[in-house]
mmCIF file with all atom_site columns, C-alpha atoms in Angstrom:
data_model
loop_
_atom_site.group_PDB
_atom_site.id
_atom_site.type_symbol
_atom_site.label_atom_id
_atom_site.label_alt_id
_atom_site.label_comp_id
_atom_site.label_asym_id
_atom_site.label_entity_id
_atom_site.label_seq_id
_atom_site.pdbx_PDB_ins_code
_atom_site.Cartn_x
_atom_site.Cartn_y
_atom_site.Cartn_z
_atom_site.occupancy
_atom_site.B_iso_or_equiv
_atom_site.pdbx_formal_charge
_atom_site.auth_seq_id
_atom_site.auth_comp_id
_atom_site.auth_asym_id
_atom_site.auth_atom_id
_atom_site.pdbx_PDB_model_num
ATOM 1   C CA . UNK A 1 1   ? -1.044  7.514   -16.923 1.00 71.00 ? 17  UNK A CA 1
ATOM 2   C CA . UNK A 1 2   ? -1.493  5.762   -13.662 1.00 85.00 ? 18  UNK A CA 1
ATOM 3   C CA . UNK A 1 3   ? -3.783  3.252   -12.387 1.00 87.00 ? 19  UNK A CA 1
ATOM 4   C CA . UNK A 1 4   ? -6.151  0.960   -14.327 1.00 86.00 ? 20  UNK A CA 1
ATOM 5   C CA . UNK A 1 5   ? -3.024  0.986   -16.757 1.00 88.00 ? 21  UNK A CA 1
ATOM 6   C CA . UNK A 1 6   ? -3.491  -2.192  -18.565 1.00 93.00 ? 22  UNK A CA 1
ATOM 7   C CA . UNK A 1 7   ? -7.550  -2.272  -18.209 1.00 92.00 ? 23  UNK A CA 1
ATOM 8   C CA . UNK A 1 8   ? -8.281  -2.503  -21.207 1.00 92.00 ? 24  UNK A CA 1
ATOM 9   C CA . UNK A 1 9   ? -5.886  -5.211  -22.231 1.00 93.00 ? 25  UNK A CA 1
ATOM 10  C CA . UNK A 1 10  ? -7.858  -7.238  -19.580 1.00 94.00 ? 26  UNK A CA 1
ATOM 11  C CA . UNK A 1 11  ? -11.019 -6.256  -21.255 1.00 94.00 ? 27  UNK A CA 1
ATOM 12  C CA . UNK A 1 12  ? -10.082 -7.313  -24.723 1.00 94.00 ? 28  UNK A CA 1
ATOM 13  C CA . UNK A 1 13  ? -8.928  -10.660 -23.191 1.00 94.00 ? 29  UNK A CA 1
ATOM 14  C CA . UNK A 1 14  ? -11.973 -11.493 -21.697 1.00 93.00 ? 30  UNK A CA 1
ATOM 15  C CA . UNK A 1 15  ? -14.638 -9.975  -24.566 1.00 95.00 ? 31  UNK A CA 1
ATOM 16  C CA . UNK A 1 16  ? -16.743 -12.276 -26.732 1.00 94.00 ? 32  UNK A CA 1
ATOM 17  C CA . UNK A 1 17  ? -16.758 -10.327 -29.547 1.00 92.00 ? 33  UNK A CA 1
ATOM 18  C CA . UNK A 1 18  ? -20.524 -9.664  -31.335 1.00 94.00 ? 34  UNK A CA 1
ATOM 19  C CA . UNK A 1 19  ? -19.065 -9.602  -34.702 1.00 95.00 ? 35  UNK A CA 1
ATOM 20  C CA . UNK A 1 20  ? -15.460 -9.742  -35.947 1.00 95.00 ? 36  UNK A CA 1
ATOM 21  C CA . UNK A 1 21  ? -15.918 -9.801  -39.978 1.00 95.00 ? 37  UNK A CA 1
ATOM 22  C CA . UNK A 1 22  ? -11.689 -10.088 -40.675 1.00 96.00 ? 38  UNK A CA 1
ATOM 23  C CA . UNK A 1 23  ? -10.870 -11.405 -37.219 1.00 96.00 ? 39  UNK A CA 1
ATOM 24  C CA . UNK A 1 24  ? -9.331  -8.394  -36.447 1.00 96.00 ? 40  UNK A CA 1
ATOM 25  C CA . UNK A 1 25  ? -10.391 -8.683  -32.965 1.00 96.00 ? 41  UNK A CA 1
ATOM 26  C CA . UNK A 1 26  ? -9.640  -12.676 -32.720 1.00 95.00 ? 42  UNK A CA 1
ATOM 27  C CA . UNK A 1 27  ? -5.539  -11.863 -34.147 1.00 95.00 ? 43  UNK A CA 1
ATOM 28  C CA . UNK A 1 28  ? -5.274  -8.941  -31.122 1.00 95.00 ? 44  UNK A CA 1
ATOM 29  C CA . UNK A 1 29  ? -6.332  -11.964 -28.284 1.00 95.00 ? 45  UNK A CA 1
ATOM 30  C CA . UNK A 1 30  ? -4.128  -14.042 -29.735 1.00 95.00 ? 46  UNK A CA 1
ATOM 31  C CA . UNK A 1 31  ? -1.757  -11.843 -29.732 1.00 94.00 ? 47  UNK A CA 1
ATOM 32  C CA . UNK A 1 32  ? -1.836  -10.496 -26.393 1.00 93.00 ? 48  UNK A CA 1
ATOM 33  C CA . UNK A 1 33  ? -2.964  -14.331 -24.662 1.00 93.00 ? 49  UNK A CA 1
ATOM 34  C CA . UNK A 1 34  ? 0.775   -15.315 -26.861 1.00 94.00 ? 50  UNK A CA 1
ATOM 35  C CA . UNK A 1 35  ? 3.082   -12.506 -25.321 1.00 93.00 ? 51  UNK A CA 1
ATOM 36  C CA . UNK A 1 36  ? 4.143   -12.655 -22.044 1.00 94.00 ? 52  UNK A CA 1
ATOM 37  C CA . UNK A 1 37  ? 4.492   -9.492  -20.291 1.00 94.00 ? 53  UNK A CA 1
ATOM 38  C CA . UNK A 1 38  ? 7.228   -7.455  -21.072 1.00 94.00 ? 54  UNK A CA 1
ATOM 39  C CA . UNK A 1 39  ? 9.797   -6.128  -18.192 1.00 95.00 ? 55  UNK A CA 1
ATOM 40  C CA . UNK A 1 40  ? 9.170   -3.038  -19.673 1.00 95.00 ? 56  UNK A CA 1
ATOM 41  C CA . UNK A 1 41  ? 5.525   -2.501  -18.851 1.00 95.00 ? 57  UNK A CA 1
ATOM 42  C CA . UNK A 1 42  ? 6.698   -3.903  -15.394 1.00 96.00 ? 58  UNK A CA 1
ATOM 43  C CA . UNK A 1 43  ? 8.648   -1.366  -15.318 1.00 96.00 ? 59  UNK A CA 1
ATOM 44  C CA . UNK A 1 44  ? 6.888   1.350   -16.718 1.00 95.00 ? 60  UNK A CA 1
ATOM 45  C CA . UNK A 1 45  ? 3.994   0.725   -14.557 1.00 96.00 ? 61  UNK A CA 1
ATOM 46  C CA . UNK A 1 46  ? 6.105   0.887   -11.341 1.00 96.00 ? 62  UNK A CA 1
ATOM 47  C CA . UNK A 1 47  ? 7.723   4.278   -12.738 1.00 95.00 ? 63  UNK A CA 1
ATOM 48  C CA . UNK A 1 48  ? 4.454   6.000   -13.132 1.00 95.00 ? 64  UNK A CA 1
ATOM 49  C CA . UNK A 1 49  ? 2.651   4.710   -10.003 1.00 96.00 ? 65  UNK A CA 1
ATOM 50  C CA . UNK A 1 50  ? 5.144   4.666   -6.884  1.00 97.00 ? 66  UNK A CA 1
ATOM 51  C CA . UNK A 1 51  ? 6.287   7.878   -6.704  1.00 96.00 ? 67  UNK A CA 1
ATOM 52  C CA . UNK A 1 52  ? 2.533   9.259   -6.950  1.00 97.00 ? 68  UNK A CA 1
ATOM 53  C CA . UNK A 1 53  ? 1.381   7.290   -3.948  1.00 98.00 ? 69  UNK A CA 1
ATOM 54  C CA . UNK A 1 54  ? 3.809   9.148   -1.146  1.00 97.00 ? 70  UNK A CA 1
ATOM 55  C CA . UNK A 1 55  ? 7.067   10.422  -0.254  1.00 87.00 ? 71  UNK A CA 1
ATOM 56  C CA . UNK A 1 56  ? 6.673   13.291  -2.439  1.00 90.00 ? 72  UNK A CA 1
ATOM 57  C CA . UNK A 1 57  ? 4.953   17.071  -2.312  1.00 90.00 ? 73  UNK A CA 1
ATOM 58  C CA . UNK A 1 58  ? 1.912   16.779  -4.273  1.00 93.00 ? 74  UNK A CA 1
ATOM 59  C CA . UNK A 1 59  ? 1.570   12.322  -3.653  1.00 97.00 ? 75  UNK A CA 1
ATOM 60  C CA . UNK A 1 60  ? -1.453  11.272  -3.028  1.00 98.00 ? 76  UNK A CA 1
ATOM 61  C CA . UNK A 1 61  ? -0.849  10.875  0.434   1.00 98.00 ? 77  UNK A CA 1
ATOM 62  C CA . UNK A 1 62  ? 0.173   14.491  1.058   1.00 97.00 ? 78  UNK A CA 1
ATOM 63  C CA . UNK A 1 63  ? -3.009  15.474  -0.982  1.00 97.00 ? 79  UNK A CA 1
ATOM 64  C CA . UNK A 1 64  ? -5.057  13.200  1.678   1.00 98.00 ? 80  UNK A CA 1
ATOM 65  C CA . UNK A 1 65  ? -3.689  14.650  4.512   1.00 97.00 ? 81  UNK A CA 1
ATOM 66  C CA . UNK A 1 66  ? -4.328  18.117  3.331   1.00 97.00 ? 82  UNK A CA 1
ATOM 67  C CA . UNK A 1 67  ? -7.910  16.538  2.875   1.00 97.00 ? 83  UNK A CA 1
ATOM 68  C CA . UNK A 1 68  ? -8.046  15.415  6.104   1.00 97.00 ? 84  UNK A CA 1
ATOM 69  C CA . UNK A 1 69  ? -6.846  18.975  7.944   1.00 97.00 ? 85  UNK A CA 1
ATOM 70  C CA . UNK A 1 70  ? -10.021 20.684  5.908   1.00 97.00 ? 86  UNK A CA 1
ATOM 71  C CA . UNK A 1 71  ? -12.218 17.721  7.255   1.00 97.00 ? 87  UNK A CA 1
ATOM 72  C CA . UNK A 1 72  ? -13.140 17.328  3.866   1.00 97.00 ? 88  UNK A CA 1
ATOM 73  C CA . UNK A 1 73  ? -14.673 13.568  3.650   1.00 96.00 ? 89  UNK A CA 1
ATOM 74  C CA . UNK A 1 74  ? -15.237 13.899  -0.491  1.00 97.00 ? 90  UNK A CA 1
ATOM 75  C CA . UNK A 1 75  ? -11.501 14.736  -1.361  1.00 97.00 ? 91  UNK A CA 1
ATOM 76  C CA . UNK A 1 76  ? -10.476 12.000  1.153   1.00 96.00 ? 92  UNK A CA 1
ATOM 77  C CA . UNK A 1 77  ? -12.702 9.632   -0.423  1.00 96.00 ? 93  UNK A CA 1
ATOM 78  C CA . UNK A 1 78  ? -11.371 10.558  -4.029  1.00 97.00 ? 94  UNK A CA 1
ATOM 79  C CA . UNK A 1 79  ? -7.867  10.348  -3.398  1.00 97.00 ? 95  UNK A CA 1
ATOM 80  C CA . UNK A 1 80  ? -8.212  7.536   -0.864  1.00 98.00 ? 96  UNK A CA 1
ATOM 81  C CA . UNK A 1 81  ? -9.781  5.658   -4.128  1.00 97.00 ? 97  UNK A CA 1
ATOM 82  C CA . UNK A 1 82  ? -6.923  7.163   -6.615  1.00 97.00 ? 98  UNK A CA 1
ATOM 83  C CA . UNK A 1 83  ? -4.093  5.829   -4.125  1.00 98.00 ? 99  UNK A CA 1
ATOM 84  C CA . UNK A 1 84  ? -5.463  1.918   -4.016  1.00 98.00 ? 100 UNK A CA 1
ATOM 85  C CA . UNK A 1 85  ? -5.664  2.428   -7.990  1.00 97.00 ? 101 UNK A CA 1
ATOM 86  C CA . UNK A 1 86  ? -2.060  2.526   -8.132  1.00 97.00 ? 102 UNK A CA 1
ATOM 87  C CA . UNK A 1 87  ? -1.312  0.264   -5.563  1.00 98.00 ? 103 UNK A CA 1
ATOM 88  C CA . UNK A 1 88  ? -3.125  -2.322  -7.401  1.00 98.00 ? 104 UNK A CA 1
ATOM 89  C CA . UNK A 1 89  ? -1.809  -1.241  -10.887 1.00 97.00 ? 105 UNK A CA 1
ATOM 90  C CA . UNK A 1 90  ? 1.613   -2.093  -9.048  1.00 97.00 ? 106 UNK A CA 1
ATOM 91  C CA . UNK A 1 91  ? 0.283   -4.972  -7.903  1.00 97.00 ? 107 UNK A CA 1
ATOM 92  C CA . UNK A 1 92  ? -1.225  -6.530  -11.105 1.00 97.00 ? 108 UNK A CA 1
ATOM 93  C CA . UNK A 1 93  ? 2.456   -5.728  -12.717 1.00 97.00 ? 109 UNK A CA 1
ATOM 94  C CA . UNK A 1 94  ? 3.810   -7.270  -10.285 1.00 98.00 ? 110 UNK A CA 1
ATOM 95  C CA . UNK A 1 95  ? 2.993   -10.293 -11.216 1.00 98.00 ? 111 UNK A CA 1
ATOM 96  C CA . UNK A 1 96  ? 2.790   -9.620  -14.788 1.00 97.00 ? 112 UNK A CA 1
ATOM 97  C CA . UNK A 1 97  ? -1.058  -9.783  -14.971 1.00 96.00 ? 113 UNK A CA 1
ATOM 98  C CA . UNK A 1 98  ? -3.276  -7.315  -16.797 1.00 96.00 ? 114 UNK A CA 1
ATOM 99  C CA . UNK A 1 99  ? -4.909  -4.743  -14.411 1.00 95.00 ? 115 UNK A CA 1
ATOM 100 C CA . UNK A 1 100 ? -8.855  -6.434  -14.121 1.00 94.00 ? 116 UNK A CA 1
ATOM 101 C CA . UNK A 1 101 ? -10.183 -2.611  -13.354 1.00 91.00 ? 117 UNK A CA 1
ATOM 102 C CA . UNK A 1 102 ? -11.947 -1.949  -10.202 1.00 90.00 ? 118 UNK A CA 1
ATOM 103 C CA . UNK A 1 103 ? -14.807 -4.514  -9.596  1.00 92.00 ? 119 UNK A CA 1
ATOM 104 C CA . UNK A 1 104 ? -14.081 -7.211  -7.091  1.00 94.00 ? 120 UNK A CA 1
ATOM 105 C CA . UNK A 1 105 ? -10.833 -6.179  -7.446  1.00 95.00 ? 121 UNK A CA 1
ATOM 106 C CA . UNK A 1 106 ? -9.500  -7.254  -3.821  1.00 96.00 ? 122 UNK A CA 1
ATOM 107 C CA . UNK A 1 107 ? -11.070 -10.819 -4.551  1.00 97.00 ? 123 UNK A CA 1
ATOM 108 C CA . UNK A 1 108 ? -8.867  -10.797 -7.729  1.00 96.00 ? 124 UNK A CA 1
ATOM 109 C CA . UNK A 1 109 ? -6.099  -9.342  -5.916  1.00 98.00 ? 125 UNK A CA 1
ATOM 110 C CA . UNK A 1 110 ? -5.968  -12.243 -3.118  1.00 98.00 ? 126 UNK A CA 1
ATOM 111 C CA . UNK A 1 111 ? -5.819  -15.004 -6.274  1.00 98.00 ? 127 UNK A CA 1
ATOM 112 C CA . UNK A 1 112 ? -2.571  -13.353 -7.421  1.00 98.00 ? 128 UNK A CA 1
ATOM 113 C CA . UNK A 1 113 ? 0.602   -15.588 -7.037  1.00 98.00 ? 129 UNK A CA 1
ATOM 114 C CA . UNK A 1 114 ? 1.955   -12.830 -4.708  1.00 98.00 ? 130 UNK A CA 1
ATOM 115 C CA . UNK A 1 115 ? 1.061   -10.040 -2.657  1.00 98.00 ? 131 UNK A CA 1
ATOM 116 C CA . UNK A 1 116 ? 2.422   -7.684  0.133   1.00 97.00 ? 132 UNK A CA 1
ATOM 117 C CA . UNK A 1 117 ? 2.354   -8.766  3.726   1.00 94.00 ? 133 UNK A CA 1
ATOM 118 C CA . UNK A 1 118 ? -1.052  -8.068  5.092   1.00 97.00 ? 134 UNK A CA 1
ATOM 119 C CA . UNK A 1 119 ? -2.523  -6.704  1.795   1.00 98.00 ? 135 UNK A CA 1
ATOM 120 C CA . UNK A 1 120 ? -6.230  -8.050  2.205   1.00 98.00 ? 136 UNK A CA 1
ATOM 121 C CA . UNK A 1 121 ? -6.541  -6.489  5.667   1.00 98.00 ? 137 UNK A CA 1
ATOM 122 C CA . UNK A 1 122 ? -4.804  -3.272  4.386   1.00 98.00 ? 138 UNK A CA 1
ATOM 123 C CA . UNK A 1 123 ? -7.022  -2.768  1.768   1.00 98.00 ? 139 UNK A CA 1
ATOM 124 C CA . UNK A 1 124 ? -9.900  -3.088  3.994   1.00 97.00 ? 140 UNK A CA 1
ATOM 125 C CA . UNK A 1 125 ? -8.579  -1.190  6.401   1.00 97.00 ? 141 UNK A CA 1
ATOM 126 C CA . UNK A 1 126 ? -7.761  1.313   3.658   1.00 97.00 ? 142 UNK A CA 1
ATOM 127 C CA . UNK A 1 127 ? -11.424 1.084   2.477   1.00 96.00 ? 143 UNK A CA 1
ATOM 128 C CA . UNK A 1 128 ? -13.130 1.525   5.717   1.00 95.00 ? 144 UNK A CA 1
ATOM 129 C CA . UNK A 1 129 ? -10.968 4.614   6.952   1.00 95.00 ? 145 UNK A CA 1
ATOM 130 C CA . UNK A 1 130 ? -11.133 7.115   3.172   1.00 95.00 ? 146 UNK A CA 1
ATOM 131 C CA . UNK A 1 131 ? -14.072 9.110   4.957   1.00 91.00 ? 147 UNK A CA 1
ATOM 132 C CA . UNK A 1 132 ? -12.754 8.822   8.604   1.00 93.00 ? 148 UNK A CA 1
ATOM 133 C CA . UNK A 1 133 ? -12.432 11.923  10.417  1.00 95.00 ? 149 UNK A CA 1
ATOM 134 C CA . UNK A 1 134 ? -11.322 10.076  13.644  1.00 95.00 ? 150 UNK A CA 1
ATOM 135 C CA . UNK A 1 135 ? -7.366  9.229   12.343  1.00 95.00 ? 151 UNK A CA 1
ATOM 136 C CA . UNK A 1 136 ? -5.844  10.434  9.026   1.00 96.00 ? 152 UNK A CA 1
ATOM 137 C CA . UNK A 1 137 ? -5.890  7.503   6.545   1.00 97.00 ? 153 UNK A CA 1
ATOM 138 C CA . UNK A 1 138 ? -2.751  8.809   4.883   1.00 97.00 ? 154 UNK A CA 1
ATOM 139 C CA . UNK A 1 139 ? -0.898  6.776   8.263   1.00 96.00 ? 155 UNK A CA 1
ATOM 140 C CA . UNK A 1 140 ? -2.349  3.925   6.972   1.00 97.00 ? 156 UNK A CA 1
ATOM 141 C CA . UNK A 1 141 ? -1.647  4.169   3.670   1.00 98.00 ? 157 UNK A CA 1
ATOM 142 C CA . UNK A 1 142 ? 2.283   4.815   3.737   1.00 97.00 ? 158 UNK A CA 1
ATOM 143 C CA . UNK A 1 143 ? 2.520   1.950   6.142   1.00 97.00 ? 159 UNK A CA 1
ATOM 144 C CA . UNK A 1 144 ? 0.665   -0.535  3.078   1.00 98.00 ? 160 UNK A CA 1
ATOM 145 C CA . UNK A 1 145 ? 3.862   1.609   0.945   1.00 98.00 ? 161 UNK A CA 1
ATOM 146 C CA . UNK A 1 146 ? 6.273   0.593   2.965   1.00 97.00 ? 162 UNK A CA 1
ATOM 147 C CA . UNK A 1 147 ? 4.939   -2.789  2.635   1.00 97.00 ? 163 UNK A CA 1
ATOM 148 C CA . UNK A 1 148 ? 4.766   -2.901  -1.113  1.00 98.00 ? 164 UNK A CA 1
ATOM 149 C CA . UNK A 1 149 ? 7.718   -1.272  -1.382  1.00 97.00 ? 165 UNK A CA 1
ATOM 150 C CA . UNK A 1 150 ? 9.399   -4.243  0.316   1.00 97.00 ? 166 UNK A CA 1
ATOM 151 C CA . UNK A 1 151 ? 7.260   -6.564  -1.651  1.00 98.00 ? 167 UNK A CA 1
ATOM 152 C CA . UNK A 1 152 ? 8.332   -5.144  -4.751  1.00 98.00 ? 168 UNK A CA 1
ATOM 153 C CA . UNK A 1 153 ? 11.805  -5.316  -3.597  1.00 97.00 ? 169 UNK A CA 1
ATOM 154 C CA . UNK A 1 154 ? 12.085  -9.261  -2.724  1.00 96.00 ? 170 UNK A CA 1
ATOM 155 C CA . UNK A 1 155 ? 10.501  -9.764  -6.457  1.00 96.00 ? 171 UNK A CA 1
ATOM 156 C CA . UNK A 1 156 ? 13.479  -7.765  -7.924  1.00 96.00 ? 172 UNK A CA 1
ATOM 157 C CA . UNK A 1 157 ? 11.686  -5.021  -9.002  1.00 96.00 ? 173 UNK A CA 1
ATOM 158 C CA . UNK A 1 158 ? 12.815  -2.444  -6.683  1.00 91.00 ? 174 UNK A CA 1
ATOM 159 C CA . UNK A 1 159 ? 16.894  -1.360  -6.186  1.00 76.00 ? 175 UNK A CA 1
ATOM 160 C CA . UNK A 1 160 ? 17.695  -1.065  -1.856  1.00 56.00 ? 176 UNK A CA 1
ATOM 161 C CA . UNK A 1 161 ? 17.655  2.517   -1.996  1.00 47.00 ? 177 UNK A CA 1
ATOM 162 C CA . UNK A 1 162 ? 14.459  2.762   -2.784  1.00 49.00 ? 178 UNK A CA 1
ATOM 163 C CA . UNK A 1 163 ? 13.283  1.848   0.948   1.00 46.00 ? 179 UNK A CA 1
ATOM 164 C CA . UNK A 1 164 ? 16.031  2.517   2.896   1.00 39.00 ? 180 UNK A CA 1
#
């Protein structure tokens, strides 16, 4: 339900298919390299991941800084990883591009039309504090939200209230 949400859309796009007998395969790339993508998956995909990435109970941010207070460098790790799925699930929507999945995914990331303020270093940043012990990465990680959410904002995706 959230991150990696249109993986394997990406996938199909970018297979060479062994053997495809009725073209079954060939009619789906068509299809999906002939429709743009729909508002609604824009939509949908923002629906599902936002609210799972902080400002609620049981976000992953709340779940990392209970990691953090049991010094628990697995479960930060984990749900470190889980929260920059979303955030680039959100950012692949976006700008209506299929989610590529998670290998060299910030390099793919940085050739998208648009992206947040800041969002290489953030990432890295991200990246190089899900084991820390030193600060709680969670910090971190709703300042990138803010961010987003402001990104997502100034594309029209997002209504005022959402970051006031």
């Amino acid at each position: 339900a959230v991150g990696y949400s249109t993986c394997l859309c990406h996938s199909v796009l970018q297979a060479t298919p062994a053997f495809d007998r009725r073209g079954w395969f060939q009619t789906l790339q068509d299809r999906l390299k002939s429709t743009p993508y729909p508002d609604r998956l824009v939509e949908g995909v923002i629906k599902m991941n936002l609210p799972v990435l902080g400002g609620t109970i049981h976000s992953y941010e709340q779940q990392i800084r209970s990691a953090f207070r049991r010094r628990d460098r697995v479960s930060l790790n984990h749900r470190t990883a889980a929260w920059l799925a979303s955030y680039f699930d959100l950012l692949f929507a976006a700008n209506r591009r299929f989610n590529p999945g998670e290998k060299r995914l910030l390099a793919q990331a940085q050739a998208l039309p648009t992206t947040p303020e800041w969002m290489a270093a953030d990432v890295e940043a991200a990246c190089t504090g899900a084991c820390s012990l030193e600060s709680c990465v969670a910090d971190h990680l709703e300042a990138m939200r803010t961010r987003l959410e402001y990104y997502l904002q100034a594309q029209g995706l997002l209504s005022q209230q959402v970051t006031s």
